[in-house]
Tab-separated table of C-alpha atoms in Angstrom:
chain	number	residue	atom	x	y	z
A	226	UNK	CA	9.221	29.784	22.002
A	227	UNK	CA	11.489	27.112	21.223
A	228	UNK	CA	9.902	24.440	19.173
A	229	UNK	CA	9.851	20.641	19.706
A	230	UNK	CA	10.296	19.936	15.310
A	231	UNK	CA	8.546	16.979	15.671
A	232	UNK	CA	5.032	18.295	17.241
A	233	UNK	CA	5.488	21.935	17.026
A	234	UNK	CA	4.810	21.508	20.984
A	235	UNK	CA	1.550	20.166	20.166
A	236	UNK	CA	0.523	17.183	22.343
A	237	UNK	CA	-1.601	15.364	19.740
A	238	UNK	CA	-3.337	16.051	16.488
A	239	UNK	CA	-7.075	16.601	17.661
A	240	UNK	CA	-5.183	19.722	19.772
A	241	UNK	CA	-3.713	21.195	16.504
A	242	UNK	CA	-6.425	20.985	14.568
A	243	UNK	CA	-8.175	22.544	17.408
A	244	UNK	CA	-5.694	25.632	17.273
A	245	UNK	CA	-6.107	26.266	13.533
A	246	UNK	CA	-10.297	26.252	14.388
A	247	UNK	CA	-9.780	28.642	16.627
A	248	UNK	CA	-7.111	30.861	14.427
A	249	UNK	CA	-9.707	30.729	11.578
A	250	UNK	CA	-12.932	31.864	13.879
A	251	UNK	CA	-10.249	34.229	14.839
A	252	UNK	CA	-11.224	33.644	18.335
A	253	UNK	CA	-8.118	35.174	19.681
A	254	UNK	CA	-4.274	35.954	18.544
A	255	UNK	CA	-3.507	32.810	17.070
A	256	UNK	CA	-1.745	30.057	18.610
A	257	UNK	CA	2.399	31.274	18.408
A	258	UNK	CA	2.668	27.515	18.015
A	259	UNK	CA	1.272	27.528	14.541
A	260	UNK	CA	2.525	30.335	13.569
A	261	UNK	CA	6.315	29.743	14.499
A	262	UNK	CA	5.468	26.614	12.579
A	263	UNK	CA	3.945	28.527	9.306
A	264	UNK	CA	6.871	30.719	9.693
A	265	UNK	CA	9.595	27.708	9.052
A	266	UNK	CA	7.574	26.341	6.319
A	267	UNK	CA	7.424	29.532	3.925
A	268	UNK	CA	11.057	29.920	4.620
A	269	UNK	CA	11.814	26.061	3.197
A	270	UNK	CA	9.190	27.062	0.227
A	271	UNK	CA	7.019	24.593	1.442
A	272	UNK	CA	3.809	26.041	2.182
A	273	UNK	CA	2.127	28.677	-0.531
A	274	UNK	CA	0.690	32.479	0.781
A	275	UNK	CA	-3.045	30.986	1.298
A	276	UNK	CA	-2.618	30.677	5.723
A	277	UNK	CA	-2.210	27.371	5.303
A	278	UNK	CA	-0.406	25.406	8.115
A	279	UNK	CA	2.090	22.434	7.591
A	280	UNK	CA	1.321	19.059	9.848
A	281	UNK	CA	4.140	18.193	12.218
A	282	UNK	CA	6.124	15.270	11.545
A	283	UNK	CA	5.287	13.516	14.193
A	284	UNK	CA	1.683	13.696	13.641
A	285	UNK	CA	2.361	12.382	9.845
A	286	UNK	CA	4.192	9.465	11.342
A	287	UNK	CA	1.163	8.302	13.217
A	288	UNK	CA	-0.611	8.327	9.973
A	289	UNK	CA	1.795	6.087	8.180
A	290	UNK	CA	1.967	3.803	10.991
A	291	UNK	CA	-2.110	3.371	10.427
A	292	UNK	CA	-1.704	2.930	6.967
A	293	UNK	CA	1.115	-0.018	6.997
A	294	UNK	CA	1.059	-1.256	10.484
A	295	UNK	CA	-2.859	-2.043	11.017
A	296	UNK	CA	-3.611	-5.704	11.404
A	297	UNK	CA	-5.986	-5.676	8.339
A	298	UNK	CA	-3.215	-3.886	6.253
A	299	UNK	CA	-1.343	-5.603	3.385
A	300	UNK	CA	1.013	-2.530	2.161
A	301	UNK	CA	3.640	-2.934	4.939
A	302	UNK	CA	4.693	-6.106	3.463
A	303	UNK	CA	5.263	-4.565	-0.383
A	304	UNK	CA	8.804	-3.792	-0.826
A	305	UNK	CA	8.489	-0.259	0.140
A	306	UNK	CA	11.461	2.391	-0.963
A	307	UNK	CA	11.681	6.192	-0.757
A	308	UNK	CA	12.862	8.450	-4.378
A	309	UNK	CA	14.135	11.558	-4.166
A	310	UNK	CA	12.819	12.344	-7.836
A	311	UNK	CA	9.836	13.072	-9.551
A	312	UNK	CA	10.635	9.986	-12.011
A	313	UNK	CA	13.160	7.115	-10.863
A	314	UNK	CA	14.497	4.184	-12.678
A	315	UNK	CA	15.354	1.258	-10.621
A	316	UNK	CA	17.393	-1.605	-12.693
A	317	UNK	CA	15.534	-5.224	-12.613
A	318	UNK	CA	16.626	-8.847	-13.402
A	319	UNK	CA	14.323	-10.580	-14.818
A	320	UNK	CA	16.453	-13.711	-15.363
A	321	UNK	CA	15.108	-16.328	-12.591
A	322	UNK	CA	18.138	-17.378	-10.279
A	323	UNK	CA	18.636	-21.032	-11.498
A	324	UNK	CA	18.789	-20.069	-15.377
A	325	UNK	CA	22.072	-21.288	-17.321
A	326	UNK	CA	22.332	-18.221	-19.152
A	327	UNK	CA	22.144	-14.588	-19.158
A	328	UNK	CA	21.643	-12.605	-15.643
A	329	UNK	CA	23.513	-13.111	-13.133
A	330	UNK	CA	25.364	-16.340	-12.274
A	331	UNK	CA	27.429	-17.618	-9.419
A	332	UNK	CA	29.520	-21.043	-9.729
A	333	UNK	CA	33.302	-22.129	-8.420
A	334	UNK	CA	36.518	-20.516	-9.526
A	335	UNK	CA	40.097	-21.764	-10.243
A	336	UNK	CA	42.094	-20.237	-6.658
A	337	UNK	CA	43.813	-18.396	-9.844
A	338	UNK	CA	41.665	-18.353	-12.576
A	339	UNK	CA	39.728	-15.848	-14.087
A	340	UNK	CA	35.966	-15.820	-12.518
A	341	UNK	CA	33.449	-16.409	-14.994
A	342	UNK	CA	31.761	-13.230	-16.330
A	343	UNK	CA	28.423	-12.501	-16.039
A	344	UNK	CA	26.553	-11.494	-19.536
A	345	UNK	CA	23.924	-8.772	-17.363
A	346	UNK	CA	20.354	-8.765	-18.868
A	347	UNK	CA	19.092	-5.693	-16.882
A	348	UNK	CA	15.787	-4.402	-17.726
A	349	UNK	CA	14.194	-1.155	-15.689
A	350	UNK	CA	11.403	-0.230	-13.980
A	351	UNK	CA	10.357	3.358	-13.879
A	352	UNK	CA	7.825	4.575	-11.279
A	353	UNK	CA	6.726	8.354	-11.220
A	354	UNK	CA	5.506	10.348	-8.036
A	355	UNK	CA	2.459	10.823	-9.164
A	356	UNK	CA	0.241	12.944	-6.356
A	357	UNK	CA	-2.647	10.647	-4.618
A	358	UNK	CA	-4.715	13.608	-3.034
A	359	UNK	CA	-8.118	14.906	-1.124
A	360	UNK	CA	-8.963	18.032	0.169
A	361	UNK	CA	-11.784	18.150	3.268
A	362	UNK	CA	-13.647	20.887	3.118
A	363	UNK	CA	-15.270	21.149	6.421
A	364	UNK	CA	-17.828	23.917	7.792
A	365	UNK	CA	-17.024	26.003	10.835
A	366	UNK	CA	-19.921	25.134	12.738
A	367	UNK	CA	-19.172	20.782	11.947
A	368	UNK	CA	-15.698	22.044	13.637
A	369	UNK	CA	-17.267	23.666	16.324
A	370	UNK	CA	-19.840	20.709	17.359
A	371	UNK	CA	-17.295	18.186	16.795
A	372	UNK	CA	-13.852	16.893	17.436
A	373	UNK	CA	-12.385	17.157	14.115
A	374	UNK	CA	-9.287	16.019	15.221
A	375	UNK	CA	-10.215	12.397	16.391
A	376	UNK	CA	-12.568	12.224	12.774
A	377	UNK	CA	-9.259	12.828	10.945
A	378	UNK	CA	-6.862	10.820	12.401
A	379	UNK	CA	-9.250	7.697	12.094
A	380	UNK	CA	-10.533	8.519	8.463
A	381	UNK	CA	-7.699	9.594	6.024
A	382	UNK	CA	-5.749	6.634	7.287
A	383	UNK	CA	-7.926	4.539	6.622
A	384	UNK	CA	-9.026	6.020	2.774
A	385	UNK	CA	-5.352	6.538	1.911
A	386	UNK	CA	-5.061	2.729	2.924
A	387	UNK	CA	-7.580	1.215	1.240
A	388	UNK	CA	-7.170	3.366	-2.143
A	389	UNK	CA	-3.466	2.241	-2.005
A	390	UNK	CA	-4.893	-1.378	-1.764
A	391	UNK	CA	-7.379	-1.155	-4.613
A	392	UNK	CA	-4.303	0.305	-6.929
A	393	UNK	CA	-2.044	-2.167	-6.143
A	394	UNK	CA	-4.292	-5.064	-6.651
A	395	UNK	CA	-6.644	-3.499	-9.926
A	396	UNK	CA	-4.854	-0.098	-10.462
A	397	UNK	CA	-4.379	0.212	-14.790
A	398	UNK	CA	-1.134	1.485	-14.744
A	399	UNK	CA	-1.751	4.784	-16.999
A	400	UNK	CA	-1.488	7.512	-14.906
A	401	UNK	CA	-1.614	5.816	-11.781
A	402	UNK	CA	-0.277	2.551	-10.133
A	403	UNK	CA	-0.022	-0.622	-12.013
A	404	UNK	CA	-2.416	-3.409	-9.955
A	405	UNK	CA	-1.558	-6.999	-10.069
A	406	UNK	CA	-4.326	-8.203	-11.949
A	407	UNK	CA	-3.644	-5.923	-14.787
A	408	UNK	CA	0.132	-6.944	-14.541
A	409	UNK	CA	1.658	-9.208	-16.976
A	410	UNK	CA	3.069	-11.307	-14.250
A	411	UNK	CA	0.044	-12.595	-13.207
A	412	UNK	CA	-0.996	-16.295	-13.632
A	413	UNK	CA	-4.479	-16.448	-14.230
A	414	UNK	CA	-5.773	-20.110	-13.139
A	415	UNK	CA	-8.491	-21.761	-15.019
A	416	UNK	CA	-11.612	-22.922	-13.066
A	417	UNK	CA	-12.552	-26.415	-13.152
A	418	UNK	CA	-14.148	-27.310	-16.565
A	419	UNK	CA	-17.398	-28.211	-14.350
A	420	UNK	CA	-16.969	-25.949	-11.284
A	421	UNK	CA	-20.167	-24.121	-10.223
A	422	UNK	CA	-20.265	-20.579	-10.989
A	423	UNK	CA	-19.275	-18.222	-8.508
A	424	UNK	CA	-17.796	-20.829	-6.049
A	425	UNK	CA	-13.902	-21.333	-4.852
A	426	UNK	CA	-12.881	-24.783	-3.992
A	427	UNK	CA	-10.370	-27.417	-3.071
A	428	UNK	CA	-8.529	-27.915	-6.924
A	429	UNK	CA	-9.110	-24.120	-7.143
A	430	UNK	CA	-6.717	-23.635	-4.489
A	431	UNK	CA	-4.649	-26.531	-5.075
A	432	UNK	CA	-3.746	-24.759	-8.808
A	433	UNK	CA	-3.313	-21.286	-7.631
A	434	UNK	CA	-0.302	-22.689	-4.560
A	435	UNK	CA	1.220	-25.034	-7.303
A	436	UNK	CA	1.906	-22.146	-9.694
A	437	UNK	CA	3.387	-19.388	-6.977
A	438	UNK	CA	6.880	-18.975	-7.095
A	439	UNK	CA	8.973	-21.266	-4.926
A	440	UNK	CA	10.394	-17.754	-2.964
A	441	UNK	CA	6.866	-16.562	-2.401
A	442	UNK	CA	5.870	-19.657	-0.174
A	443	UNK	CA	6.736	-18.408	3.145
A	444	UNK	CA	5.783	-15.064	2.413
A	445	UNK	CA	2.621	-14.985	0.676
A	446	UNK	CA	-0.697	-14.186	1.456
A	447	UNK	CA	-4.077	-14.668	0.043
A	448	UNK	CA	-6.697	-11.788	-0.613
A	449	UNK	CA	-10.050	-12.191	-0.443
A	450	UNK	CA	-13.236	-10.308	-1.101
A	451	UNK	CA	-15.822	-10.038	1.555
A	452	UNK	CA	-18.085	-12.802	0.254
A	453	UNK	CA	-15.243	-15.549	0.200
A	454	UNK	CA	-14.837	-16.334	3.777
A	455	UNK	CA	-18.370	-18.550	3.495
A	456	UNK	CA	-17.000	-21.192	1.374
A	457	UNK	CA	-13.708	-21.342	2.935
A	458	UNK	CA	-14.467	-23.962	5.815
A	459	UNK	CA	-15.760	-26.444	2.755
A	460	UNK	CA	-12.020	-26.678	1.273
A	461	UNK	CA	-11.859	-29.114	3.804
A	462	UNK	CA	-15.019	-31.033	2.335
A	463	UNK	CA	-11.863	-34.209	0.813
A	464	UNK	CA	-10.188	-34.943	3.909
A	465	UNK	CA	-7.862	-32.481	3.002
A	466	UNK	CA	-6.829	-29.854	6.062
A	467	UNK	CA	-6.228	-26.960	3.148
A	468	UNK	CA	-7.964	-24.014	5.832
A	469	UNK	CA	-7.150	-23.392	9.413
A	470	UNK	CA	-9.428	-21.716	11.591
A	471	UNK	CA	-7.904	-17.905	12.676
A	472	UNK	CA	-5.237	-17.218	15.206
A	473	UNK	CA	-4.019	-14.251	16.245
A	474	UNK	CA	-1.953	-13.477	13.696
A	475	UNK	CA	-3.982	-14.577	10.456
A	476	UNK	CA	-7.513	-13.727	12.470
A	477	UNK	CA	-9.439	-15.122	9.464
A	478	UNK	CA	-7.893	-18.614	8.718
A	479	UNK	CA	-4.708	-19.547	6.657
A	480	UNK	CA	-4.936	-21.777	3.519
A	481	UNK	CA	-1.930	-23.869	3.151
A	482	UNK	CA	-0.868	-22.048	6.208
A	483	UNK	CA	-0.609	-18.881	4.845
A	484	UNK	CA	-2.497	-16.215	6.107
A	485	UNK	CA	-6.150	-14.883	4.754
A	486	UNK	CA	-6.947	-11.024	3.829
A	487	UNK	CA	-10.235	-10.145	3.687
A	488	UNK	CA	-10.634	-6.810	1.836
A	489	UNK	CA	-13.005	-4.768	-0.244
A	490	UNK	CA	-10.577	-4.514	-2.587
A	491	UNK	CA	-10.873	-7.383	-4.064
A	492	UNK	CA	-14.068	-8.951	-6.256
A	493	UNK	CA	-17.195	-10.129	-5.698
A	494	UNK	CA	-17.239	-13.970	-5.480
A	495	UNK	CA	-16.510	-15.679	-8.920
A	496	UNK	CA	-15.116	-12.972	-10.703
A	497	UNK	CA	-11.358	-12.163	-11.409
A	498	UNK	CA	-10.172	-10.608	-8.257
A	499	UNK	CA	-11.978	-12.347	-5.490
A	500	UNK	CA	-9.112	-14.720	-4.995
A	501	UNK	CA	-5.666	-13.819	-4.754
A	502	UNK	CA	-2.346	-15.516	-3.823
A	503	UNK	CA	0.182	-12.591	-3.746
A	504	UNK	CA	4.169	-12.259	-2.736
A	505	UNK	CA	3.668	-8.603	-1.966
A	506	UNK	CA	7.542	-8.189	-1.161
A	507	UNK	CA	8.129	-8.519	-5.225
A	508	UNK	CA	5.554	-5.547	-5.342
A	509	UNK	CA	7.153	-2.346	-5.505
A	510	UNK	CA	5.798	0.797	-4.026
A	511	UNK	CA	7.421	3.878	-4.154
A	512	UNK	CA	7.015	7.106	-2.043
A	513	UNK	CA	8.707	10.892	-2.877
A	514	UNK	CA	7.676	11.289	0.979
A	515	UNK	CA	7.267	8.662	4.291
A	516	UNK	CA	4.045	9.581	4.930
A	517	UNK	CA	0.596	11.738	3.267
A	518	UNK	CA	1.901	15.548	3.786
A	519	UNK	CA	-1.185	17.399	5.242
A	520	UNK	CA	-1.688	21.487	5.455
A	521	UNK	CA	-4.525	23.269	6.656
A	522	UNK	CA	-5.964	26.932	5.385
A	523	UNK	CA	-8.371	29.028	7.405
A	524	UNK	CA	-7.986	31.897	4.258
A	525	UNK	CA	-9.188	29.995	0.926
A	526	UNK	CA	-12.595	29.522	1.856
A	527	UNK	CA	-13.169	32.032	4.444
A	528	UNK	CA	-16.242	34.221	2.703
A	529	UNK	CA	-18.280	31.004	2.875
A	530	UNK	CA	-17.415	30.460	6.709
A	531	UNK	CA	-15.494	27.143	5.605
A	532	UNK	CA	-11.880	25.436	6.547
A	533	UNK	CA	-9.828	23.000	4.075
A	534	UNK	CA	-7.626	19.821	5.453
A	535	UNK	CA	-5.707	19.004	2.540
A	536	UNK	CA	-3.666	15.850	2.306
A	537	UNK	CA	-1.412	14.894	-0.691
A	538	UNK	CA	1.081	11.393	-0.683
A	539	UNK	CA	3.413	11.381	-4.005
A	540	UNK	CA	3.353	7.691	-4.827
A	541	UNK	CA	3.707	4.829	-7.433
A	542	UNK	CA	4.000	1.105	-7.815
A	543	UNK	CA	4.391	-1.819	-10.226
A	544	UNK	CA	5.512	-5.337	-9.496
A	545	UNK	CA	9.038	-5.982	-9.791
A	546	UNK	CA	8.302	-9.312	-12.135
A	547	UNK	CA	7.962	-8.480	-16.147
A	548	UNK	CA	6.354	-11.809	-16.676
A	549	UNK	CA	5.864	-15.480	-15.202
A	550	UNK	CA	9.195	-17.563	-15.295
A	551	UNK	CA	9.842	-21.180	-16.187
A	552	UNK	CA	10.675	-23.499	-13.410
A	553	UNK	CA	13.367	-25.270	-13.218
A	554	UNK	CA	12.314	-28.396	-13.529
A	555	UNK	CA	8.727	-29.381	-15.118
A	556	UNK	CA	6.745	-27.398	-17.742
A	557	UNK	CA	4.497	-24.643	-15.425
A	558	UNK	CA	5.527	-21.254	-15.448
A	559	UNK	CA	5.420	-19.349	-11.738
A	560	UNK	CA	4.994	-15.812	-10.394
A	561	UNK	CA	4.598	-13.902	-6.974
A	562	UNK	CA	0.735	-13.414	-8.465
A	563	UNK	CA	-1.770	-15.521	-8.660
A	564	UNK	CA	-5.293	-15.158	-9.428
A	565	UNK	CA	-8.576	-17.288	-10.084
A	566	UNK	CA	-9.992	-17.266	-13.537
A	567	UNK	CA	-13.603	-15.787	-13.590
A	568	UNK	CA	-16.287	-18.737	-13.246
C-alpha cells in the first residue's frame, strides 16, 4: 500500500483512533495502514518498542490550527519561531529605536564618506524546549461506547491552548515559560488613590493606554478575566466613548478600539492579572516542533484492559523586552505590557 505521508490514508482522526481501538482489542489483523505507518517511524528512531503509533501530520496540523487560529485564541499573534535545538540563543536589542547612542542607528551619509558605525549593544535571549506533556489513559470499554476520536480532537486543543495562555501571561520562568506579569518589562499601573476595591474604570484605562509602547498601538489587545466584562459598559459613565460594543472581529467590545480577550487565564477582578494591555508580537514563543506530536500504545497498559494517547509539544517563551524604555520625549517609561496594580 502506498501511503498518502500526510494521513497515512486515513480520512480523519476519529477513523485512526478508531483503527488503533480495534488493533488493541485485537479485533482482527491490524489495520496495514498503521502499521506501514509504525514501520516508518521506528526506522526514523522516532517511536520507542512499546506498539505505539505516530499521528499523521496532517492530523497534527489540524491541532495547531485549533490552538492559534480559534477566534478566542491569543497565541497566533505572539511572534512565533521554530528551533532546531534543544537550547537556542536568539540576539536582542534592547536599545529603543530613537536613542542617540548605542544600538543600532541610521542617519545620512557623505555620497563618499565613511557611514557612521554602529557601537552594537546586543543582549540574548535563550529559550529551551522544554516538553509541555499529558498522557490519556483511557479504558477499552470508554473507547468502545464512545467516539474517542471526536473527544480528542476537541479537548487537547483546547488544554494545550489554554495552558500555553496561562504560561505566557503568569508562567515563573524557572523551568517553564516566563509570563508577562512576572516579566520585568511589565508596567504595573497604580490604582486610583480612592478607587473602590476590586473595580476597573475610566483613569484605570486611561493610565494603562498612555504607558504602552507607541509600536504596540495598532497591535495590542487587552485580556480580561471572566468577571471584567460587567464593568466595562460603565467606562463610558464621563462622556467618554473608551468601550465599543462587539463586532465580529473583537466579539466582546474594544477599548480604545482595540480588541477585548476574555480568558480564564487571567485574575479575578481587582487583583494583578485581571487587566491586561499586551503587544503579543514582542512575545516570543518558541517551538522544537509545529504542532503537539501525539503517539498511541495499545501494549503499555494492556494487562489492565487500558489504551494511552500521549501528546508532548517542546516549547518555551519569554518576551523579547528586558525592561520598560524611556520615551522619547516626556518622563514615562513604556512597554508592550501593561497591567493594573492590585486594588
Amino acid at each position: 500500500m502506498k501511503l498518502n505521508p500526510l494521513t497515512h490514508n486515513f480520512d480523519t482522526q476519529s477513523e485512526y483512533f478508531g483503527a488503533i481501538y480495534a488493533a488493541g482489542m485485537g479485533f482482527a489483523k491490524p489495520d496495514a495502514r498503521l502499521m506501514n505507518a509504525a514501520a516508518t517511524a521506528i526506522a526514523s528512531g522516532s517511536t520507542g518498542a512499546d506498539g505505539g503509533f505516530l499521528m499523521p501530520p496532517a492530523f497534527e496540523d489540524e491541532i495547531r490550527e485549533r490552538i492559534f487560529e480559534d477566534p478566542d485564541s491569543s497565541l497566533g499573534l505572539c511572534d512565533v519561531r521554530g528551533v532546531k535545538k534543544s537550547i537556542e540563543t536568539f540576539p536582542t536589542d534592547d536599545t529603543p529605536s530613537w536613542a542617540t547612542s548605542g544600538g543600532v542607528r541610521v542617519g545620512y551619509a557623505d555620497e563618499i564618506g565613511p557611514i557612521e558605525q554602529s557601537k552594537l549593544k546586543v543582549g540574548a535571549l535563550s529559550v529551551r524546549a522544554r516538553k509541555l506533556a499529558t498522557v490519556m489513559v483511557l479504558t477499552n470499554e470508554l473507547k468502545e461506547d464512545s467516539n474517542i476520536g471526536a473527544y480528542i480532537e476537541r479537548t487537547v486543543p483546547r488544554k494545550f491552548k489554554y495552558k500555553l495562555t496561562q504560561l505566557k501571561i503568569s508562567g515563573l520562568g524557572a523551568g517553564e515559560m516566563l509570563g508577562v506579569l512576572n516579566s520585568p518589562a511589565l508596567i504595573t499601573v497604580a490604582a486610583e488613590a480612592s478607587q473602590t476595591a476590586a473595580t476597573f474604570n475610566t483613569a484605570n484605562a486611561c493610565n494603562m493606554w498612555s504607558r504602552m509602547w507607541s509600536g504596540g498601538y495598532a497591535r495590542a489587545v487587552w485580556m480580561i478575566g471572566p468577571d471584567v466584562p460587567s464593568v466595562l459598559p460603565h467606562l463610558n459613565s464621563t462622556g467618554l466613548n473608551i468601550f465599543t460594543p462587539g463586532d465580529a472581529e473583537a466579539p466582546v467590545g474594544r477599548i480604545f478600539g482595540r480588541p477585548v480577550i476574555v480568558h480564564e487565564a487571567c485574575e479575578a477582578l481587582g487583583d494583578l492579572g485581571d487587566v491586561l494591555l499586551a503587544d503579543w508580537g514582542e512575545y516570543l514563543l518558541a517551538f522544537r516542533t509545529p504542532a503537539p506530536r501525539q503517539s498511541a500504545s495499545i501494549h503499555c497498559y494492556f494487562d489492565r484492559d487500558l489504551q494511552a494517547f500521549k501528546f508532548t509539544w517542546r516549547v518555551d517563551g519569554m518576551p523579547w523586552w528586558g525592561a520598560p524604555v524611556p520615551s522619547r520625549t516626556g518622563n514615562l517609561t513604556r512597554s508592550p505590557f501593561v497591567a493594573l496594580a492590585a486594588r
